[in-house]
Amino acid sequence: MSKSLFPETRMRRNRSDKFIRNLVRENVVSVDDVIYPVFILPGKNNSEDISSMPGIQRLSVDLILPILEDLHKKGLNAIAIFPVVDSSEKSEGAEEAYNSNGLVQETIKIIKKEIPELGIISDVALDPYTTSGQDGIIDKNGNVLNDETIQVLAKQALSHAESGADIVAPSDMMDGRILKIRETLESNDFTNTKILSYAAKYASNLYGPFRDAVNSTNSLKGASKDTYQMDFANTEEARNEVELDVEEGADIVMVKPGLHYLDVISKIKNKFNIPVFAYHVSGEYSMIKAAANSGYLDEKKVVLETMTCFKRSGANAVLTYFAKDIINWIG
Ligand code: PBG
């Protein structure tokens, strides 16, 4: 059947009034689409601003709990926890990463006790714990050692599961870590602990504010993560990464960063039958915030448009530092 042409067809007819625009809309953002990343400080009653992320703070768990309780009541499903680790606890072997009484582990236990139904996603990577600021163990020449690192990541993931994490999320990009973590979880009876694999994580320039937030910028001393994070020029490689992680046992895959990578989300979504999450990263947050604070953009409208675009690309959920605002706007 050939499509009738103008004037029988007028695309504007279905845009003429609000009611019809509402009826033909293809994608809608809801509170079920957002995950809130939080930066945790040790101790009590501690809060610090993050200068490169206006509006976001590092908080000790006692201060974050009331915020999470409120958001959970309004519909927040899950948070992603990132620790701010004191430099005295960093080491070459990143032993603190799997300390069963470490900051992340204790935080998970407290939040699970107070808000049991709030999903907890824990970051599995060594960068908060290494003196080098790299996501893995390095040799004397500074090379990140893959096979040594995944042993430590498996211990870290297990310690998170033991503390009550619902989803462990390896963000390190080592090869073979999904299989190693899956085997470790299964053999310790954590059969329901989900693995959210940062399968297509790019060596992006948009992580700067996050590295400030977790104090890893200084440790990195200008070094890059190019030998393990993906080249941002590539998409076929992303499909390869996802395929391997699915075979190794990932339950959900992540594409990171977000908005510049919607093509990657869409291709993965079309090819694989697996949920895809997107990470709207710190640099993306800070860009919108800076423009909004200067009066150049309408923050609420731009953020809700951004979230809708993630949905349009096929993302099932989005990690975003705007989650609190979004839930307060639409929850
Ligand atoms: C590292 C990690 C990074 C982010 C989350 N986990 C940064 C990096 O790879 O250096 C970035 C998130 C953001 O920018 O919001 N494991």
GROMACS .gro file of C-alpha atoms in nm, residues 6-324:
model
  319
    6PHE     CA    1  -0.023   1.585   0.088
    7PRO     CA    2  -0.291   1.706   0.140
    8GLU     CA    3  -0.445   1.368   0.239
    9THR     CA    4  -0.149   1.318   0.467
   10ARG     CA    5  -0.066   1.601   0.698
   11MET     CA    6   0.175   1.501   0.973
   12ARG     CA    7   0.074   1.808   1.171
   13ARG     CA    8  -0.284   1.678   1.222
   14ASN     CA    9  -0.169   1.457   1.507
   15ARG     CA   10   0.015   1.745   1.666
   16SER     CA   11  -0.269   1.996   1.659
   17ASP     CA   12  -0.388   1.966   2.021
   18LYS     CA   13  -0.248   1.854   2.350
   19PHE     CA   14  -0.492   1.563   2.383
   20ILE     CA   15  -0.382   1.405   2.056
   21ARG     CA   16  -0.015   1.463   2.124
   22ASN     CA   17  -0.065   1.283   2.456
   23LEU     CA   18  -0.244   0.993   2.285
   24VAL     CA   19   0.016   0.931   2.013
   25ARG     CA   20   0.323   0.971   2.236
   26GLU     CA   21   0.553   0.671   2.201
   27ASN     CA   22   0.774   0.700   2.508
   28VAL     CA   23   0.700   0.821   2.859
   29VAL     CA   24   0.935   0.867   3.153
   30SER     CA   25   0.826   0.742   3.492
   31VAL     CA   26   0.983   0.708   3.834
   32ASP     CA   27   1.049   0.345   3.745
   33ASP     CA   28   1.309   0.457   3.493
   34VAL     CA   29   1.558   0.621   3.726
   35ILE     CA   30   1.835   0.502   3.954
   36TYR     CA   31   2.003   0.741   4.195
   37PRO     CA   32   2.385   0.729   4.229
   38VAL     CA   33   2.503   0.841   4.574
   39PHE     CA   34   2.847   0.932   4.713
   40ILE     CA   35   2.901   0.801   5.065
   41LEU     CA   36   3.131   0.953   5.327
   42PRO     CA   37   3.249   0.768   5.636
   43GLY     CA   38   3.143   0.877   5.985
   44LYS     CA   39   2.835   1.062   6.102
   45ASN     CA   40   2.680   1.397   6.020
   46ASN     CA   41   2.932   1.454   5.741
   47SER     CA   42   2.846   1.639   5.427
   48GLU     CA   43   3.064   1.794   5.159
   49ASP     CA   44   2.977   1.982   4.844
   50ILE     CA   45   3.134   1.870   4.518
   51SER     CA   46   3.242   2.185   4.339
   52SER     CA   47   3.226   2.034   3.989
   53MET     CA   48   2.877   1.889   4.055
   54PRO     CA   49   2.663   2.173   4.192
   55GLY     CA   50   2.365   2.037   4.386
   56ILE     CA   51   2.528   1.700   4.463
   57GLN     CA   52   2.690   1.623   4.794
   58ARG     CA   53   2.896   1.353   4.950
   59LEU     CA   54   2.704   1.242   5.259
   60SER     CA   55   2.752   1.007   5.552
   61VAL     CA   56   2.492   0.733   5.569
   62ASP     CA   57   2.292   0.891   5.856
   63LEU     CA   58   2.235   1.200   5.639
   64ILE     CA   59   2.151   1.007   5.325
   65LEU     CA   60   1.895   0.777   5.490
   66PRO     CA   61   1.615   1.032   5.535
   67ILE     CA   62   1.660   1.147   5.175
   68LEU     CA   63   1.634   0.789   5.050
   69GLU     CA   64   1.334   0.714   5.269
   70ASP     CA   65   1.152   1.010   5.120
   71LEU     CA   66   1.248   0.921   4.761
   72HIS     CA   67   1.159   0.556   4.811
   73LYS     CA   68   0.811   0.658   4.931
   74LYS     CA   69   0.775   0.858   4.611
   75GLY     CA   70   0.873   0.558   4.400
   76LEU     CA   71   1.253   0.538   4.379
   77ASN     CA   72   1.341   0.174   4.304
   78ALA     CA   73   1.716   0.167   4.342
   79ILE     CA   74   2.035   0.350   4.427
   80ALA     CA   75   2.394   0.298   4.316
   81ILE     CA   76   2.652   0.340   4.590
   82PHE     CA   77   2.995   0.500   4.540
   83PRO     CA   78   3.231   0.533   4.836
   84VAL     CA   79   3.460   0.824   4.912
   85VAL     CA   80   3.755   0.638   5.060
   86ASP     CA   81   4.014   0.807   5.280
   87SER     CA   82   4.362   0.806   5.125
   88SER     CA   83   4.492   0.616   5.430
   89GLU     CA   84   4.277   0.321   5.318
   90LYS     CA   85   4.412   0.306   4.965
   91SER     CA   86   4.682   0.055   4.880
   92GLU     CA   87   4.847  -0.113   4.583
   93GLY     CA   88   4.650  -0.433   4.639
   94ALA     CA   89   4.320  -0.252   4.712
   95GLU     CA   90   4.256  -0.481   5.010
   96GLU     CA   91   4.000  -0.239   5.156
   97ALA     CA   92   3.771  -0.317   4.859
   98TYR     CA   93   3.670  -0.649   5.017
   99ASN     CA   94   3.683  -0.553   5.386
  100SER     CA   95   3.355  -0.695   5.518
  101ASN     CA   96   3.334  -0.397   5.755
  102GLY     CA   97   3.438  -0.140   5.497
  103LEU     CA   98   3.247   0.176   5.414
  104VAL     CA   99   3.044   0.028   5.127
  105GLN     CA  100   2.970  -0.295   5.311
  106GLU     CA  101   2.852  -0.114   5.627
  107THR     CA  102   2.648   0.132   5.424
  108ILE     CA  103   2.470  -0.149   5.240
  109LYS     CA  104   2.386  -0.322   5.571
  110ILE     CA  105   2.243  -0.002   5.723
  111ILE     CA  106   2.033   0.094   5.419
  112LYS     CA  107   1.905  -0.263   5.377
  113LYS     CA  108   1.802  -0.269   5.741
  114GLU     CA  109   1.622   0.066   5.728
  115ILE     CA  110   1.471   0.049   5.377
  116PRO     CA  111   1.470  -0.322   5.287
  117GLU     CA  112   1.272  -0.278   4.968
  118LEU     CA  113   1.505  -0.022   4.813
  119GLY     CA  114   1.726  -0.196   4.555
  120ILE     CA  115   2.097  -0.152   4.615
  121ILE     CA  116   2.347  -0.155   4.331
  122SER     CA  117   2.709  -0.169   4.438
  123ASP     CA  118   3.001  -0.062   4.223
  124VAL     CA  119   3.257  -0.335   4.168
  125ALA     CA  120   3.587  -0.173   4.070
  126LEU     CA  121   3.908  -0.094   4.251
  127ASP     CA  122   3.960   0.272   4.165
  128PRO     CA  123   3.841   0.411   4.500
  129TYR     CA  124   4.086   0.176   4.675
  130THR     CA  125   4.405   0.179   4.466
  131THR     CA  126   4.686   0.429   4.525
  132SER     CA  127   4.714   0.454   4.145
  133GLY     CA  128   4.346   0.549   4.100
  134GLN     CA  129   4.325   0.275   3.835
  135ASP     CA  130   4.038   0.023   3.834
  136GLY     CA  131   4.280  -0.264   3.883
  137ILE     CA  132   4.606  -0.384   4.031
  138ILE     CA  133   4.910  -0.248   3.848
  139ASP     CA  134   5.258  -0.391   3.787
  140LYS     CA  135   5.578  -0.193   3.840
  141ASN     CA  136   5.545  -0.030   3.499
  142GLY     CA  137   5.191   0.087   3.572
  143ASN     CA  138   5.015  -0.171   3.352
  144VAL     CA  139   4.676  -0.281   3.484
  145LEU     CA  140   4.692  -0.657   3.539
  146ASN     CA  141   4.376  -0.828   3.418
  147ASP     CA  142   4.383  -1.174   3.573
  148GLU     CA  143   4.512  -1.060   3.913
  149THR     CA  144   4.247  -0.788   3.922
  150ILE     CA  145   3.950  -1.013   3.857
  151GLN     CA  146   4.041  -1.226   4.159
  152VAL     CA  147   4.010  -0.915   4.377
  153LEU     CA  148   3.691  -0.803   4.202
  154ALA     CA  149   3.529  -1.138   4.278
  155LYS     CA  150   3.614  -1.099   4.648
  156GLN     CA  151   3.478  -0.745   4.642
  157ALA     CA  152   3.153  -0.854   4.473
  158LEU     CA  153   3.109  -1.138   4.722
  159SER     CA  154   3.157  -0.902   5.017
  160HIS     CA  155   2.889  -0.674   4.872
  161ALA     CA  156   2.648  -0.965   4.825
  162GLU     CA  157   2.715  -1.080   5.182
  163SER     CA  158   2.630  -0.730   5.305
  164GLY     CA  159   2.298  -0.740   5.119
  165ALA     CA  160   2.363  -0.580   4.779
  166ASP     CA  161   2.088  -0.678   4.533
  167ILE     CA  162   2.288  -0.600   4.222
  168VAL     CA  163   2.666  -0.600   4.185
  169ALA     CA  164   2.786  -0.378   3.905
  170PRO     CA  165   3.139  -0.432   3.772
  171SER     CA  166   3.246  -0.102   3.615
  172ASP     CA  167   3.610  -0.195   3.566
  173MET     CA  168   3.617  -0.341   3.209
  174MET     CA  169   3.856  -0.627   3.288
  175ASP     CA  170   3.814  -0.933   3.065
  176GLY     CA  171   3.650  -1.237   3.218
  177ARG     CA  172   3.528  -1.066   3.534
  178ILE     CA  173   3.160  -1.143   3.477
  179LEU     CA  174   3.228  -1.517   3.461
  180LYS     CA  175   3.454  -1.504   3.767
  181ILE     CA  176   3.199  -1.304   3.968
  182ARG     CA  177   2.907  -1.524   3.855
  183GLU     CA  178   3.093  -1.841   3.959
  184THR     CA  179   3.185  -1.688   4.293
  185LEU     CA  180   2.826  -1.579   4.364
  186GLU     CA  181   2.679  -1.915   4.260
  187SER     CA  182   2.925  -2.118   4.464
  188ASN     CA  183   2.840  -1.908   4.770
  189ASP     CA  184   2.464  -1.951   4.722
  190PHE     CA  185   2.398  -1.595   4.609
  191THR     CA  186   2.185  -1.727   4.327
  192ASN     CA  187   1.958  -1.423   4.320
  193THR     CA  188   2.226  -1.156   4.323
  194LYS     CA  189   2.212  -0.983   3.990
  195ILE     CA  190   2.509  -0.875   3.783
  196LEU     CA  191   2.476  -0.542   3.606
  197SER     CA  192   2.775  -0.538   3.375
  198TYR     CA  193   2.919  -0.212   3.256
  199ALA     CA  194   2.967  -0.395   2.929
  200ALA     CA  195   3.016  -0.097   2.700
  201LYS     CA  196   3.203   0.151   2.911
  202TYR     CA  197   3.397   0.403   2.712
  203ALA     CA  198   3.720   0.586   2.797
  204SER     CA  199   3.527   0.909   2.812
  205ASN     CA  200   3.625   1.262   2.900
  206LEU     CA  201   3.293   1.306   3.077
  207TYR     CA  202   3.393   1.134   3.404
  208GLY     CA  203   3.597   1.425   3.542
  209PRO     CA  204   3.346   1.547   3.802
  210PHE     CA  205   3.291   1.190   3.929
  211ARG     CA  206   3.665   1.147   3.979
  212ASP     CA  207   3.664   1.470   4.180
  213ALA     CA  208   3.368   1.341   4.379
  214VAL     CA  209   3.543   1.018   4.481
  215ASN     CA  210   3.888   1.178   4.509
  216SER     CA  211   4.052   0.963   4.244
  217THR     CA  212   4.163   1.249   4.017
  218ASN     CA  213   4.475   1.311   4.224
  219SER     CA  214   4.565   0.943   4.244
  220LEU     CA  215   4.546   0.908   3.866
  221LYS     CA  216   4.805   1.186   3.815
  222GLY     CA  217   4.690   1.238   3.459
  223ALA     CA  218   4.708   0.867   3.364
  224SER     CA  219   4.434   0.736   3.133
  225LYS     CA  220   4.218   0.424   3.138
  226ASP     CA  221   4.256   0.364   2.766
  227THR     CA  222   4.400   0.013   2.802
  228TYR     CA  223   4.073  -0.121   2.944
  229GLN     CA  224   3.786   0.122   2.879
  230MET     CA  225   3.662   0.129   2.520
  231ASP     CA  226   3.764   0.367   2.244
  232PHE     CA  227   3.472   0.606   2.197
  233ALA     CA  228   3.505   0.566   1.819
  234ASN     CA  229   3.373   0.207   1.829
  235THR     CA  230   3.031   0.042   1.821
  236GLU     CA  231   3.095  -0.305   1.679
  237GLU     CA  232   3.330  -0.362   1.966
  238ALA     CA  233   3.048  -0.271   2.205
  239ARG     CA  234   2.833  -0.548   2.059
  240ASN     CA  235   3.121  -0.788   2.105
  241GLU     CA  236   3.164  -0.681   2.468
  242VAL     CA  237   2.794  -0.726   2.537
  243GLU     CA  238   2.781  -1.066   2.371
  244LEU     CA  239   3.068  -1.193   2.584
  245ASP     CA  240   2.923  -1.053   2.907
  246VAL     CA  241   2.584  -1.207   2.835
  247GLU     CA  242   2.751  -1.543   2.775
  248GLU     CA  243   2.949  -1.505   3.096
  249GLY     CA  244   2.633  -1.449   3.297
  250ALA     CA  245   2.538  -1.080   3.306
  251ASP     CA  246   2.170  -1.016   3.388
  252ILE     CA  247   2.167  -0.656   3.269
  253VAL     CA  248   2.418  -0.458   3.065
  254MET     CA  249   2.512  -0.094   3.091
  255VAL     CA  250   2.616   0.161   2.833
  256LYS     CA  251   2.822   0.449   2.968
  257PRO     CA  252   2.828   0.748   2.919
  258GLY     CA  253   2.471   0.816   2.814
  259LEU     CA  254   2.348   1.086   2.586
  260HIS     CA  255   2.641   1.083   2.342
  261TYR     CA  256   2.604   0.706   2.315
  262LEU     CA  257   2.234   0.658   2.234
  263ASP     CA  258   2.333   0.487   1.908
  264VAL     CA  259   2.515   0.222   2.110
  265ILE     CA  260   2.213   0.167   2.337
  266SER     CA  261   1.986   0.134   2.038
  267LYS     CA  262   2.210  -0.115   1.856
  268ILE     CA  263   2.253  -0.331   2.164
  269LYS     CA  264   1.882  -0.321   2.239
  270ASN     CA  265   1.802  -0.434   1.886
  271LYS     CA  266   2.050  -0.718   1.888
  272PHE     CA  267   2.026  -0.871   2.236
  273ASN     CA  268   1.734  -0.983   2.447
  274ILE     CA  269   1.861  -0.835   2.769
  275PRO     CA  270   1.776  -0.526   2.973
  276VAL     CA  271   2.001  -0.229   2.898
  277PHE     CA  272   2.070   0.047   3.148
  278ALA     CA  273   2.234   0.377   3.061
  279TYR     CA  274   2.457   0.591   3.280
  280HIS     CA  275   2.395   0.962   3.242
  281VAL     CA  276   2.737   1.044   3.383
  282SER     CA  277   2.878   1.321   3.596
  283GLY     CA  278   3.003   1.538   3.307
  284GLU     CA  279   2.660   1.523   3.146
  285TYR     CA  280   2.502   1.629   3.475
  286SER     CA  281   2.745   1.915   3.521
  287MET     CA  282   2.696   2.046   3.167
  288ILE     CA  283   2.320   2.077   3.210
  289LYS     CA  284   2.361   2.218   3.561
  290ALA     CA  285   2.611   2.482   3.452
  291ALA     CA  286   2.390   2.595   3.165
  292ALA     CA  287   2.081   2.598   3.388
  293ASN     CA  288   2.262   2.791   3.662
  294SER     CA  289   2.367   3.048   3.404
  295GLY     CA  290   2.007   3.084   3.291
  296TYR     CA  291   2.083   2.944   2.943
  297LEU     CA  292   1.858   2.638   2.971
  298ASP     CA  293   1.540   2.539   3.154
  299GLU     CA  294   1.674   2.263   3.379
  300LYS     CA  295   1.351   2.071   3.437
  301LYS     CA  296   1.250   2.071   3.071
  302VAL     CA  297   1.596   1.973   2.949
  303VAL     CA  298   1.632   1.693   3.204
  304LEU     CA  299   1.290   1.545   3.127
  305GLU     CA  300   1.361   1.569   2.754
  306THR     CA  301   1.695   1.395   2.811
  307MET     CA  302   1.526   1.113   3.002
  308THR     CA  303   1.266   1.071   2.729
  309CYS     CA  304   1.544   1.044   2.472
  310PHE     CA  305   1.704   0.765   2.675
  311LYS     CA  306   1.371   0.582   2.667
  312ARG     CA  307   1.340   0.641   2.294
  313SER     CA  308   1.682   0.483   2.239
  314GLY     CA  309   1.560   0.170   2.419
  315ALA     CA  310   1.719   0.207   2.765
  316ASN     CA  311   1.523   0.025   3.036
  317ALA     CA  312   1.650   0.252   3.314
  318VAL     CA  313   1.894   0.537   3.360
  319LEU     CA  314   2.143   0.610   3.636
  320THR     CA  315   2.130   0.985   3.676
  321TYR     CA  316   2.235   1.240   3.937
  322PHE     CA  317   1.908   1.416   3.851
  323ALA     CA  318   1.710   1.119   3.991
  324LYS     CA  319   1.611   1.308   4.306
   0.00000   0.00000   0.00000
